[in-house]
Amino acid sequence: MERFQKLILIPLILTALLPGLGFCYFIINGPTNATVLAGSEARFNCTVSAGWVILIWLSNGNPVLTVINSQGAVETSDRFTSQNYTSSNGFTSELIIHNTKLSDSGKIECSIQQASENSFAFLSVQVNGSLCIKNSTLTVNDNKTVEIVCEALGWAPAPDITWMTNDSFIDKSRYVTQQSQGSNDLHNALSILTLTPVDTEILTCLADIEALPSPQNATVTVIFVNSTIENDYSEDTRSTWVIVLAVVLSFVGIILLIIIIVVVVRCCCLKKRGSTYQNEIRKVSTEKKKDGNLENRQRHGSENQGYIPEELWNREQLPGIAPLPPVSSKFTVPAADLPTSSVPKVQPQRPTDYPTNPKKIRNLTIV
Ligand SMILES: *[C@@H]1O[C@H](CO)[C@@H](O)[C@H](O)[C@H]1NC(C)=O
Ligand SMILES: *[C@@H]1O[C@H](CO)[C@@H](O)[C@H](O)[C@H]1NC(C)=O
Ligand SMILES: *[C@@H]1O[C@H](CO)[C@@H](O)[C@H](O)[C@H]1NC(C)=O
Ligand SMILES: *[C@@H]1O[C@H](CO)[C@@H](O)[C@H](O)[C@H]1NC(C)=O
Ligand SMILES: *[C@@H]1O[C@H](CO)[C@@H](O)[C@H](O)[C@H]1NC(C)=O
Ligand SMILES: *[C@@H]1O[C@H](CO)[C@@H](O)[C@H](O)[C@H]1NC(C)=O
Ligand SMILES: *[C@@H]1O[C@H](CO)[C@@H](O)[C@H](O)[C@H]1NC(C)=O
Ligand SMILES: *[C@@H]1O[C@H](CO)[C@@H](O)[C@H](O)[C@H]1NC(C)=O
């Protein structure tokens, strides 16, 4: 019975005591760490139990906002404002820091002006800097090792740099990243990737800080040129050249053949013409030779018949009448030559023909 009474009495005593103390209240939930990008806003909650009197927000030890239970929030700067929430748990004050600066980074405290320790958290304001790959498009030959440089400038804190090829991460051993202090508490980073490409690849340099929802990235395309393929290509070009040469030569050959054929055909035509002409002449000559007997008989016969008697007459008449024979011979010779249409040239040859003529004359005499 005594125990049971004691168990009932304890809560009764506690409930009787707390209101009696009046200022005995405590922080149920303090602020939690926050990381934000510079320029954005940061929010922190502090929940206190019922019966609270005053709540003070401190940034890096300096009071920035005070909330009094009876009056509400006392704001002295545009950059520090608050919102209030009341629930069955207690009272929640939300501190809103607007347009955060790098200098806002640090300790954010919630104080209730009590003996109990302040509740605190850390604010990290970060700066999204720039990122670029120094090399634009690269063309790399077989077995060539290249260094690709990625530069991050004006970051806070120094970014974590990683590299990707196409869609997979590159092992950390293949690149070296150096960090350096820049101006205004900002940081720079330089990452050098050593690469021996075996294929065309899209390289991505990623810079990450906690405040960024996704890493900032820069890319470069490394175009791999396979020298073997190049050789193949050159061989191909060689073979194509050979083909072209062969085609050209064959074409030239065909043209030459055509020219030769044309020339031959023309020659044949000329020969035919020439042959006919010559043949005619030959025929004529052969006819003269073959039928010479008849023609010669007629022609020479007429000549001879007219001539020989003249000559004979002349020779016979030579001693008798001297001036007449030459005149008569001159007249008679052209007259004899006219049917044969021979040129007067023949005239001087006449005397030389005489030795041959006697044979003909003989033939004539034989026939
Ligand atoms: C809050 O940040 C501080 C400093 O960065 C760290 O020591 C602490 O562990 C963090 N607390 C939580 C709950 O993450
Ligand atoms: C603070 O608490 C309120 C109410 O519960 C909630 O809506 C808000 O998101 C909280 N803010 C933070 C920064 O946790
Ligand atoms: C960070 O900076 C880059 C380059 O200025 C910009 O493209 C990107 O949107 C920024 N990220 C955020 C979250 O503001
Ligand atoms: C590339 O390097 C390998 C090994 O070092 C070698 O066997 C190969 O012949 C090289 N290729 C060229 C095109 O230099
Ligand atoms: C890439 O750029 C850096 C800096 O401009 C230079 O030192 C390096 O030689 C370049 N790499 C190649 C493969 O051109
Ligand atoms: C990377 O991507 C390029 C372009 O999409 C492709 O040509 C190349 O083969 C890829 N390289 C690897 C190693 O997957
Ligand atoms: C690079 O950034 C762009 C936009 O900032 C994003 O769309 C893309 O997915 C990113 N690439 C990688 C590999 O993270
Ligand atoms: C280059 O191309 C040849 C032929 O396609 C191939 O056999 C060889 O493996 C390639 N070399 C590299 C380094 O990819």
Coordinates of C-alpha atoms and ligand atoms in Angstrom, one line a residue:
M1 CA 0.0 0.0 0.0
E2 CA 2.8 2.4 0.9
R3 CA 4.6 1.8 -2.4
F4 CA 1.5 2.3 -4.5
Q5 CA 0.8 5.5 -2.7
K6 CA 4.3 6.7 -3.4
L7 CA 4.0 5.8 -7.1
I8 CA 0.8 7.9 -7.4
L9 CA 2.3 10.7 -5.3
I10 CA 5.5 11.2 -7.5
P11 CA 3.7 12.5 -10.7
L12 CA 1.4 14.5 -8.5
I13 CA 4.3 16.1 -6.8
L14 CA 6.1 16.7 -10.1
T15 CA 3.1 18.4 -11.7
A16 CA 2.6 20.5 -8.6
L17 CA 6.3 21.4 -8.5
L18 CA 6.8 22.5 -12.2
P19 CA 4.2 25.2 -12.4
G20 CA 5.4 26.3 -9.0
L21 CA 9.0 26.8 -10.3
G22 CA 7.5 28.8 -13.2
F23 CA 10.9 29.3 -15.3
C24 CA 11.7 25.6 -15.5
Y25 CA 11.4 24.8 -19.2
F26 CA 13.8 23.2 -21.7
I27 CA 14.8 22.7 -25.3
I28 CA 13.0 19.7 -26.8
N29 CA 14.7 19.8 -30.3
G30 CA 17.7 22.0 -31.2
P31 CA 18.9 23.1 -34.6
T32 CA 20.5 20.7 -37.0
N33 CA 23.5 21.2 -39.3
A34 CA 22.8 22.9 -42.6
T35 CA 24.8 23.4 -45.8
V36 CA 23.7 25.9 -48.3
L37 CA 25.0 27.7 -51.3
A38 CA 26.0 31.3 -50.8
G39 CA 23.1 33.6 -51.6
S40 CA 20.4 31.2 -50.7
E41 CA 18.6 31.0 -47.3
A42 CA 19.3 28.8 -44.4
R43 CA 16.7 27.6 -41.8
F44 CA 17.1 26.3 -38.3
N45 CA 14.4 25.0 -35.9
C46 CA 14.4 25.2 -32.1
T47 CA 11.5 23.6 -30.2
V48 CA 11.0 24.5 -26.5
S49 CA 8.7 23.1 -23.9
A50 CA 5.7 24.9 -22.7
G51 CA 6.2 27.7 -20.2
W52 CA 9.1 29.2 -22.1
V53 CA 9.8 32.8 -21.6
I54 CA 12.6 33.9 -24.0
L55 CA 14.5 32.3 -27.0
I56 CA 17.6 33.8 -28.4
W57 CA 19.3 32.9 -31.7
L58 CA 23.1 33.4 -31.9
S59 CA 25.3 33.2 -35.0
N60 CA 28.9 32.6 -34.3
G61 CA 28.2 33.8 -30.7
N62 CA 26.4 37.0 -31.7
P63 CA 22.7 37.3 -30.9
V64 CA 20.9 37.8 -34.2
L65 CA 17.2 37.4 -33.2
T66 CA 15.2 37.2 -30.0
V67 CA 11.7 35.8 -29.5
I68 CA 9.9 36.7 -26.3
N69 CA 6.9 34.6 -25.3
S70 CA 4.7 37.6 -24.5
Q71 CA 5.8 39.9 -27.4
G72 CA 6.9 37.6 -30.3
A73 CA 10.1 37.9 -32.4
V74 CA 12.3 40.9 -32.1
E75 CA 14.0 41.3 -35.5
T76 CA 16.9 43.8 -35.9
S77 CA 18.1 42.8 -39.3
D78 CA 16.5 42.0 -42.6
R79 CA 18.8 39.1 -43.1
F80 CA 17.6 37.3 -39.9
T81 CA 13.9 36.6 -39.6
S82 CA 11.8 33.9 -38.0
Q83 CA 8.6 31.9 -38.2
N84 CA 6.6 30.4 -35.3
Y85 CA 4.9 27.1 -34.9
T86 CA 2.9 25.9 -31.9
S87 CA 2.1 22.3 -31.3
S88 CA 1.2 20.0 -28.5
N89 CA 4.9 19.3 -28.1
G90 CA 5.7 22.9 -27.5
F91 CA 6.8 26.1 -29.3
T92 CA 9.0 26.0 -32.4
S93 CA 11.0 29.0 -33.6
E94 CA 12.4 28.8 -37.1
L95 CA 15.4 31.1 -37.9
I96 CA 15.7 32.1 -41.5
I97 CA 19.0 33.5 -42.6
H98 CA 18.5 35.3 -46.0
N99 CA 21.2 35.8 -48.6
T100 CA 23.7 33.7 -46.8
K101 CA 27.3 34.8 -47.0
L102 CA 30.5 32.8 -46.6
S103 CA 31.0 34.6 -43.3
D104 CA 27.7 33.2 -42.0
S105 CA 29.3 29.8 -41.8
G106 CA 29.8 28.6 -38.3
K107 CA 27.9 27.9 -35.1
I108 CA 24.2 28.6 -34.9
E109 CA 22.9 28.5 -31.3
C110 CA 19.5 28.4 -29.7
S111 CA 19.5 29.8 -26.2
I112 CA 16.6 30.0 -23.7
Q113 CA 18.6 32.0 -21.2
Q114 CA 18.6 29.1 -18.8
A115 CA 21.3 27.3 -16.9
S116 CA 21.1 24.4 -19.3
E117 CA 23.6 24.4 -22.2
N118 CA 22.6 26.0 -25.5
S119 CA 21.6 23.8 -28.3
F120 CA 23.7 24.4 -31.4
A121 CA 24.4 23.3 -35.0
F122 CA 26.7 24.3 -37.8
L123 CA 26.0 26.3 -40.9
S124 CA 28.2 25.7 -43.9
V125 CA 27.9 28.3 -46.6
Q126 CA 29.5 27.1 -49.8
V127 CA 30.5 28.8 -53.1
N128 CA 29.7 27.2 -56.5
G129 CA 32.8 28.2 -58.5
S130 CA 33.7 27.6 -62.1
L131 CA 34.9 24.5 -63.8
C132 CA 36.6 24.0 -67.2
I133 CA 38.8 21.6 -69.1
K134 CA 41.7 23.5 -70.5
N135 CA 41.9 21.3 -73.6
S136 CA 39.1 21.5 -76.1
T137 CA 38.6 18.6 -78.5
L138 CA 41.7 16.4 -78.5
T139 CA 42.9 14.1 -81.2
V140 CA 45.2 11.4 -79.9
N141 CA 47.2 8.8 -81.9
D142 CA 47.8 5.2 -81.0
N143 CA 49.9 4.7 -77.9
K144 CA 50.1 8.4 -77.1
T145 CA 49.8 9.4 -73.5
V146 CA 48.2 12.8 -73.0
E147 CA 47.5 15.0 -70.0
I148 CA 44.2 16.6 -69.7
V149 CA 43.8 19.5 -67.3
C150 CA 40.6 20.4 -65.5
E151 CA 40.5 23.6 -63.5
A152 CA 38.1 24.7 -60.8
L153 CA 38.3 28.3 -59.7
G154 CA 36.6 30.2 -56.9
W155 CA 35.1 27.4 -54.8
A156 CA 34.4 27.1 -51.1
P157 CA 35.4 24.7 -49.9
A158 CA 37.8 23.2 -52.5
P159 CA 35.7 20.9 -54.6
D160 CA 36.1 17.2 -54.8
I161 CA 37.3 16.4 -58.3
T162 CA 36.5 13.1 -60.0
W163 CA 36.8 12.0 -63.7
M164 CA 34.6 9.9 -65.8
T165 CA 35.1 8.3 -69.2
N166 CA 31.8 7.9 -71.0
D167 CA 29.7 6.7 -68.1
S168 CA 32.2 5.1 -65.7
F169 CA 34.4 6.6 -63.1
I170 CA 38.2 6.7 -63.7
D171 CA 40.4 5.3 -61.0
K172 CA 41.8 7.9 -58.7
S173 CA 45.4 6.7 -59.4
R174 CA 45.2 8.0 -62.9
Y175 CA 44.8 11.7 -61.9
V176 CA 46.3 14.1 -59.5
T177 CA 44.5 17.0 -58.0
Q178 CA 46.2 20.0 -56.4
Q179 CA 44.3 22.5 -54.3
S180 CA 45.3 26.1 -53.8
Q181 CA 44.0 29.0 -51.8
G182 CA 42.4 31.7 -53.9
S183 CA 41.2 35.2 -53.0
N184 CA 38.3 35.9 -50.6
D185 CA 38.6 32.6 -48.8
L186 CA 37.9 30.8 -52.0
H187 CA 39.7 27.7 -53.2
N188 CA 41.0 26.5 -56.6
A189 CA 41.7 23.1 -57.7
L190 CA 43.7 21.7 -60.6
S191 CA 43.3 18.1 -61.7
I192 CA 45.6 16.5 -64.2
L193 CA 44.4 13.2 -65.8
T194 CA 47.0 11.1 -67.5
L195 CA 45.4 9.1 -70.3
T196 CA 46.4 6.6 -73.0
P197 CA 43.3 6.4 -75.1
V198 CA 42.4 3.1 -76.8
D199 CA 39.1 4.4 -78.1
T200 CA 37.3 7.6 -78.6
E201 CA 35.9 8.7 -75.3
I202 CA 34.0 11.5 -73.7
L203 CA 35.9 12.7 -70.7
T204 CA 34.0 14.4 -67.9
C205 CA 35.6 16.3 -65.0
L206 CA 33.2 16.6 -62.1
A207 CA 33.5 19.0 -59.2
D208 CA 31.4 18.4 -56.2
I209 CA 30.6 20.2 -53.0
E210 CA 28.0 19.3 -50.5
A211 CA 25.7 22.2 -51.2
L212 CA 25.4 21.2 -54.9
P213 CA 22.4 19.0 -55.6
S214 CA 24.5 17.4 -58.4
P215 CA 28.2 17.9 -59.3
Q216 CA 29.1 20.6 -61.7
N217 CA 30.8 19.1 -64.8
A218 CA 32.9 19.9 -67.8
T219 CA 33.5 17.5 -70.8
V220 CA 36.0 17.0 -73.5
T221 CA 35.9 14.5 -76.4
V222 CA 39.1 12.7 -77.0
I223 CA 39.2 11.5 -80.5
F224 CA 41.2 8.4 -80.8
V225 CA 43.0 7.8 -84.2
N226 CA 44.0 4.2 -84.7
S227 CA 47.2 4.3 -86.7
T228 CA 46.6 0.7 -87.9
I229 CA 43.3 1.9 -89.5
E230 CA 45.3 4.9 -90.9
N231 CA 47.7 2.4 -92.5
D232 CA 44.8 0.4 -93.8
Y233 CA 43.4 3.6 -95.1
S234 CA 46.7 4.5 -96.8
E235 CA 46.8 1.0 -98.3
D236 CA 43.3 1.4 -99.5
T237 CA 44.3 4.7 -101.1
R238 CA 47.2 3.0 -102.7
S239 CA 45.0 0.2 -104.1
T240 CA 42.5 2.8 -105.3
W241 CA 45.3 4.7 -107.0
V242 CA 46.3 1.5 -108.6
I243 CA 42.8 0.9 -109.8
V244 CA 42.5 4.4 -111.1
L245 CA 45.8 4.1 -112.9
A246 CA 44.7 0.8 -114.4
V247 CA 41.4 2.2 -115.5
V248 CA 43.1 5.3 -117.0
L249 CA 45.7 3.1 -118.8
S250 CA 43.1 0.8 -120.2
F251 CA 41.0 3.8 -121.3
V252 CA 44.1 5.2 -123.0
G253 CA 44.7 1.8 -124.5
I254 CA 41.2 1.6 -125.9
I255 CA 41.5 5.1 -127.3
L256 CA 44.8 4.1 -128.9
L257 CA 43.2 1.0 -130.3
I258 CA 40.4 3.0 -131.7
I259 CA 42.9 5.5 -133.2
I260 CA 44.9 2.7 -134.7
I261 CA 41.7 1.1 -136.2
V262 CA 40.6 4.4 -137.6
V263 CA 44.0 5.0 -139.1
V264 CA 44.1 1.4 -140.5
V265 CA 40.6 1.8 -142.0
R266 CA 41.6 5.1 -143.5
C267 CA 44.8 3.7 -144.9
C268 CA 42.8 0.8 -146.4
C269 CA 40.4 3.2 -147.9
L270 CA 43.2 5.2 -149.3
K271 CA 44.9 2.0 -150.5
K272 CA 41.7 0.9 -152.1
R273 CA 41.4 4.3 -153.8
G274 CA 45.1 4.3 -154.5
S275 CA 45.0 0.7 -155.6
T276 CA 42.1 1.3 -157.9
Y277 CA 43.9 4.3 -159.3
Q278 CA 47.2 2.5 -159.5
N279 CA 45.4 -0.7 -160.6
E280 CA 43.7 1.3 -163.3
I281 CA 47.1 2.6 -164.3
R282 CA 48.5 -0.9 -163.9
K283 CA 45.6 -2.3 -165.8
V284 CA 46.1 0.3 -168.4
S285 CA 49.8 -0.6 -168.5
T286 CA 49.0 -4.3 -168.3
E287 CA 46.4 -3.9 -170.9
K288 CA 49.0 -2.0 -172.9
K289 CA 51.3 -4.8 -172.3
K290 CA 48.8 -7.6 -172.8
D291 CA 46.8 -5.9 -175.5
G292 CA 49.8 -4.1 -176.4
N293 CA 50.0 -6.2 -179.4
L294 CA 46.7 -4.9 -180.8
E295 CA 47.0 -1.4 -179.4
N296 CA 50.7 -1.2 -180.2
R297 CA 49.9 -2.5 -183.6
Q298 CA 47.3 0.1 -184.0
R299 CA 49.2 3.0 -182.3
H300 CA 52.7 2.0 -183.1
G301 CA 51.4 0.6 -186.2
S302 CA 49.9 3.9 -187.2
E303 CA 53.0 5.6 -185.9
N304 CA 55.3 3.3 -187.4
Q305 CA 53.4 3.0 -190.5
G306 CA 53.4 6.8 -190.8
Y307 CA 56.8 7.2 -189.2
I308 CA 58.9 4.6 -190.7
P309 CA 58.2 5.5 -194.1
E310 CA 59.0 9.1 -193.1
E311 CA 62.3 8.1 -191.5
L312 CA 63.0 6.0 -194.4
W313 CA 61.7 8.7 -196.6
N314 CA 63.8 11.3 -194.7
R315 CA 66.8 9.1 -194.8
E316 CA 66.2 8.3 -198.3
Q317 CA 65.3 11.9 -199.0
L318 CA 68.2 13.2 -196.9
P319 CA 70.8 13.2 -199.5
G320 CA 68.3 14.7 -202.0
I321 CA 66.5 17.5 -200.2
A322 CA 68.3 18.7 -197.0
P323 CA 66.0 21.4 -195.5
L324 CA 62.7 19.6 -195.9
P325 CA 63.2 16.4 -193.9
P326 CA 63.5 18.1 -190.4
V327 CA 60.3 20.1 -191.0
S328 CA 58.4 17.2 -192.2
S329 CA 59.8 15.0 -189.4
K330 CA 58.8 17.7 -186.8
F331 CA 55.3 17.8 -188.2
T332 CA 55.0 14.1 -188.5
V333 CA 56.4 13.3 -185.1
P334 CA 53.8 15.4 -183.2
A335 CA 51.1 14.1 -185.4
A336 CA 52.3 10.6 -184.5
D337 CA 52.6 11.5 -180.8
L338 CA 49.2 13.2 -180.5
P339 CA 47.1 10.1 -180.3
T340 CA 49.3 8.8 -177.4
S341 CA 49.0 12.3 -175.8
S342 CA 52.7 12.2 -175.0
V343 CA 54.5 15.3 -174.0
P344 CA 57.0 16.9 -176.4
K345 CA 59.7 15.5 -174.1
V346 CA 59.4 12.3 -175.9
Q347 CA 60.7 14.0 -178.9
P348 CA 64.3 14.0 -177.9
Q349 CA 63.9 10.4 -176.7
R350 CA 62.8 9.4 -180.0
P351 CA 66.2 8.8 -181.3
T352 CA 66.9 6.5 -178.3
D353 CA 63.7 4.6 -178.8
Y354 CA 64.9 3.7 -182.1
P355 CA 67.0 0.8 -180.9
T356 CA 63.9 -0.7 -179.1
N357 CA 61.6 0.1 -181.9
P358 CA 63.3 -2.2 -184.3
K359 CA 62.3 -5.1 -182.1
K360 CA 58.7 -4.0 -182.2
I361 CA 59.0 -3.5 -185.8
R362 CA 60.3 -7.0 -185.9
N363 CA 57.3 -8.2 -184.0
L364 CA 55.1 -6.3 -186.2
T365 CA 56.7 -7.8 -189.1
I366 CA 56.3 -11.2 -187.5
V367 CA 52.6 -10.8 -186.8
Ligands
LIG1 C1 27.4 19.0 -37.5 O1 28.6 19.6 -38.0 C2 29.7 19.5 -37.2 C3 30.8 20.3 -37.8 O2 30.9 20.2 -39.1 C4 30.1 18.1 -37.0 O3 31.1 18.0 -36.0 C5 28.8 17.3 -36.4 O4 29.1 16.0 -36.3 C6 27.7 17.6 -37.3 N1 26.5 17.0 -36.6 C7 25.7 16.2 -37.2 C8 24.5 15.7 -36.5 O5 25.9 15.8 -38.4
LIG2 C1 10.9 23.6 -38.8 O1 9.6 23.1 -38.3 C2 8.5 23.3 -39.1 C3 7.3 22.8 -38.4 O2 7.4 21.5 -38.0 C4 8.7 22.7 -40.4 O3 7.6 23.0 -41.3 C5 10.0 23.2 -41.1 O4 10.2 22.5 -42.3 C6 11.1 23.0 -40.1 N1 12.3 23.6 -40.7 C7 13.5 23.0 -40.7 C8 14.6 23.8 -41.3 O5 13.7 21.8 -40.3
LIG3 C1 26.9 26.3 -60.3 O1 27.6 27.1 -61.3 C2 27.5 26.6 -62.6 C3 28.4 27.4 -63.4 O2 28.3 28.8 -63.1 C4 26.0 26.7 -63.0 O3 25.9 26.2 -64.3 C5 25.2 25.8 -62.1 O4 23.8 26.0 -62.4 C6 25.4 26.3 -60.7 N1 24.7 25.4 -59.8 C7 23.8 25.8 -58.9 C8 23.1 24.8 -58.1 O5 23.5 27.0 -58.7
LIG4 C1 51.5 0.3 -78.8 O1 52.2 -0.3 -77.7 C2 52.3 -1.7 -77.6 C3 52.9 -2.1 -76.3 O2 53.8 -1.1 -75.9 C4 53.0 -2.2 -78.8 O3 53.0 -3.6 -78.8 C5 52.3 -1.7 -80.1 O4 53.0 -2.1 -81.2 C6 52.2 -0.2 -80.1 N1 51.5 0.3 -81.2 C7 51.8 1.3 -82.0 C8 51.0 1.6 -83.1 O5 52.8 2.0 -81.7
LIG5 C1 46.0 20.3 -72.2 O1 46.1 21.6 -71.7 C2 47.2 21.8 -70.8 C3 47.1 23.2 -70.3 O2 46.7 24.1 -71.3 C4 48.5 21.5 -71.5 O3 49.6 21.7 -70.6 C5 48.5 20.1 -72.0 O4 49.6 19.8 -72.7 C6 47.3 19.9 -72.9 N1 47.2 18.5 -73.3 C7 47.2 18.1 -74.5 C8 47.1 16.7 -74.8 O5 47.1 18.9 -75.5
LIG6 C1 32.5 6.4 -75.6 O1 31.5 7.0 -76.4 C2 31.9 7.3 -77.7 C3 30.7 8.1 -78.3 O2 29.5 7.7 -77.8 C4 32.1 5.9 -78.4 O3 32.4 6.2 -79.7 C5 33.2 5.2 -77.7 O4 33.3 3.9 -78.3 C6 32.9 5.0 -76.2 N1 34.0 4.5 -75.6 C7 34.0 3.5 -74.7 C8 35.3 3.0 -74.1 O5 32.9 3.0 -74.4
LIG7 C1 26.7 17.5 -66.5 O1 25.9 18.7 -66.2 C2 24.7 18.7 -67.0 C3 23.9 20.0 -66.6 O2 24.6 20.8 -65.7 C4 23.8 17.5 -66.7 O3 22.7 17.5 -67.4 C5 24.6 16.2 -67.0 O4 23.9 15.1 -66.6 C6 25.9 16.3 -66.2 N1 26.7 15.1 -66.6 C7 27.2 14.3 -65.7 C8 28.0 13.2 -66.3 O5 27.1 14.4 -64.5
LIG8 C1 43.4 -0.5 -84.4 O1 42.7 -1.1 -85.4 C2 43.0 -2.4 -85.7 C3 42.2 -2.8 -86.9 O2 40.9 -2.4 -86.8 C4 42.8 -3.3 -84.5 O3 43.2 -4.6 -84.8 C5 43.6 -2.8 -83.3 O4 43.3 -3.5 -82.2 C6 43.3 -1.3 -83.1 N1 44.2 -0.8 -82.1 C7 43.7 -0.3 -80.9 C8 44.8 0.2 -80.0 O5 42.5 -0.2 -80.7

